[in-house]
Amino acid sequence: MRSREYDLEFRGQAARIRSWGIGLLVLAGLLWGWCAVLLLTDYEVETRVGSTKECEARLFTESGTANEGVWARNYCADERDWPKALAVLGLSTPVALVGTALVTTGSVSRRMSGHAQAMRELDRLAERREKESEQSQG
């Protein structure tokens, strides 16, 4: 395999790595969005008698926690509790970290490959100039 073919393959692999990283960052963003929806939006729950009850967003409610709400027969309290939202947020953290690492690795690899190619071109130009100056002096 010639160096140019290897370099193109290397750049392609770096682009794929970066694309995977971008995909994971998009997934982490979706998980953060889902967590925000769980915490910031109002919602409805169905009661035991079949009717629905309007509930405040979990982040803005002044009601108690899920355990207190269950004792007070508050149907809203156990529908969207903090552990669900925090689990989504906790799941997004390693996804975001791996995505960031992959984007960084892919981007740096492509930049280093481009830098190495530019250095090879500069070396070729310098060698050509040296040969031309030797020929003109000789």
C-alpha positions as a Python dict, from the first residue, in 0.01 Angstrom:
ca = {
    (1, 'M'): (0, 0, 0),
    (2, 'R'): (139, 337, -97),
    (3, 'S'): (164, 618, 156),
    (4, 'R'): (-108, 826, -15),
    (5, 'E'): (-355, 537, -3),
    (6, 'Y'): (-269, 472, 360),
    (7, 'D'): (-314, 841, 441),
    (8, 'L'): (-654, 849, 273),
    (9, 'E'): (-760, 537, 459),
    (10, 'F'): (-634, 688, 785),
    (11, 'R'): (-833, 1006, 723),
    (12, 'G'): (-1143, 803, 641),
    (13, 'Q'): (-1110, 610, 965),
    (14, 'A'): (-1061, 936, 1157),
    (15, 'A'): (-1377, 1075, 995),
    (16, 'R'): (-1572, 763, 1096),
    (17, 'I'): (-1446, 792, 1455),
    (18, 'R'): (-1548, 1156, 1464),
    (19, 'S'): (-1891, 1070, 1320),
    (20, 'W'): (-1946, 810, 1592),
    (21, 'G'): (-1851, 1071, 1850),
    (22, 'I'): (-2095, 1321, 1703),
    (23, 'G'): (-2366, 1054, 1711),
    (24, 'L'): (-2297, 984, 2078),
    (25, 'L'): (-2304, 1355, 2158),
    (26, 'V'): (-2641, 1384, 1983),
    (27, 'L'): (-2766, 1088, 2190),
    (28, 'A'): (-2641, 1256, 2509),
    (29, 'G'): (-2819, 1575, 2404),
    (30, 'L'): (-3141, 1381, 2353),
    (31, 'L'): (-3103, 1228, 2699),
    (32, 'W'): (-3048, 1576, 2849),
    (33, 'G'): (-3356, 1695, 2664),
    (34, 'W'): (-3558, 1403, 2799),
    (35, 'C'): (-3437, 1485, 3150),
    (36, 'A'): (-3543, 1848, 3098),
    (37, 'V'): (-3886, 1735, 2979),
    (38, 'L'): (-3926, 1516, 3286),
    (39, 'L'): (-3833, 1802, 3518),
    (40, 'L'): (-3976, 2111, 3344),
    (41, 'T'): (-4309, 2013, 3186),
    (42, 'D'): (-4651, 1978, 3342),
    (43, 'Y'): (-4816, 1638, 3304),
    (44, 'E'): (-5136, 1444, 3371),
    (45, 'V'): (-5185, 1125, 3568),
    (46, 'E'): (-5477, 889, 3581),
    (47, 'T'): (-5632, 834, 3924),
    (48, 'R'): (-5775, 509, 4054),
    (49, 'V'): (-6129, 618, 3978),
    (50, 'G'): (-6044, 673, 3610),
    (51, 'S'): (-6026, 1050, 3599),
    (52, 'T'): (-5714, 1249, 3519),
    (53, 'K'): (-5536, 1498, 3736),
    (54, 'E'): (-5316, 1788, 3618),
    (55, 'C'): (-4972, 1790, 3783),
    (56, 'E'): (-4706, 2060, 3811),
    (57, 'A'): (-4356, 2016, 3673),
    (58, 'R'): (-4131, 1832, 3920),
    (59, 'L'): (-3873, 2107, 3932),
    (60, 'F'): (-4122, 2380, 4016),
    (61, 'T'): (-4354, 2195, 4252),
    (62, 'E'): (-4373, 2286, 4617),
    (63, 'S'): (-4524, 1948, 4707),
    (64, 'G'): (-4335, 1685, 4901),
    (65, 'T'): (-4140, 1392, 4765),
    (66, 'A'): (-4292, 1078, 4625),
    (67, 'N'): (-4313, 909, 4964),
    (68, 'E'): (-4497, 1199, 5127),
    (69, 'G'): (-4725, 1230, 4826),
    (70, 'V'): (-4825, 864, 4838),
    (71, 'W'): (-4930, 893, 5203),
    (72, 'A'): (-5134, 1202, 5121),
    (73, 'R'): (-5290, 1024, 4821),
    (74, 'N'): (-5124, 1263, 4580),
    (75, 'Y'): (-5114, 1082, 4248),
    (76, 'C'): (-4866, 1330, 4100),
    (77, 'A'): (-4594, 1257, 4351),
    (78, 'D'): (-4496, 910, 4232),
    (79, 'E'): (-4553, 956, 3858),
    (80, 'R'): (-4237, 1157, 3783),
    (81, 'D'): (-3993, 1128, 4068),
    (82, 'W'): (-3635, 1254, 4090),
    (83, 'P'): (-3462, 914, 4057),
    (84, 'K'): (-3603, 866, 3705),
    (85, 'A'): (-3477, 1204, 3587),
    (86, 'L'): (-3142, 1159, 3759),
    (87, 'A'): (-3102, 813, 3607),
    (88, 'V'): (-3150, 962, 3260),
    (89, 'L'): (-2900, 1236, 3343),
    (90, 'G'): (-2655, 982, 3487),
    (91, 'L'): (-2684, 766, 3175),
    (92, 'S'): (-2607, 1065, 2955),
    (93, 'T'): (-2278, 1144, 3131),
    (94, 'P'): (-2068, 847, 3010),
    (95, 'V'): (-2228, 874, 2666),
    (96, 'A'): (-2122, 1240, 2647),
    (97, 'L'): (-1771, 1162, 2773),
    (98, 'V'): (-1714, 885, 2519),
    (99, 'G'): (-1862, 1102, 2244),
    (100, 'T'): (-1632, 1389, 2334),
    (101, 'A'): (-1330, 1159, 2337),
    (102, 'L'): (-1419, 1016, 1995),
    (103, 'V'): (-1480, 1358, 1838),
    (104, 'T'): (-1150, 1483, 1978),
    (105, 'T'): (-959, 1176, 1862),
    (106, 'G'): (-1105, 1187, 1512),
    (107, 'S'): (-1049, 1561, 1473),
    (108, 'V'): (-692, 1552, 1601),
    (109, 'S'): (-609, 1253, 1380),
    (110, 'R'): (-736, 1432, 1069),
    (111, 'R'): (-550, 1750, 1159),
    (112, 'M'): (-226, 1561, 1225),
    (113, 'S'): (-260, 1376, 895),
    (114, 'G'): (-310, 1706, 714),
    (115, 'H'): (-12, 1855, 895),
    (116, 'A'): (208, 1558, 803),
    (117, 'Q'): (103, 1591, 439),
    (118, 'A'): (184, 1964, 440),
    (119, 'M'): (526, 1891, 591),
    (120, 'R'): (597, 1629, 321),
    (121, 'E'): (502, 1881, 53),
    (122, 'L'): (728, 2145, 208),
    (123, 'D'): (1016, 1895, 222),
    (124, 'R'): (962, 1811, -147),
    (125, 'L'): (963, 2179, -239),
    (126, 'A'): (1280, 2239, -36),
    (127, 'E'): (1452, 1940, -200),
    (128, 'R'): (1348, 2061, -545),
    (129, 'R'): (1484, 2410, -475),
    (130, 'E'): (1811, 2263, -348),
    (131, 'K'): (1847, 2054, -665),
    (132, 'E'): (1768, 2354, -883),
    (133, 'S'): (2019, 2574, -700),
    (134, 'E'): (2287, 2300, -726),
    (135, 'Q'): (2220, 2264, -1098),
    (136, 'S'): (2238, 2640, -1155),
    (137, 'Q'): (2566, 2665, -959),
    (138, 'G'): (2721, 2358, -1117),
}
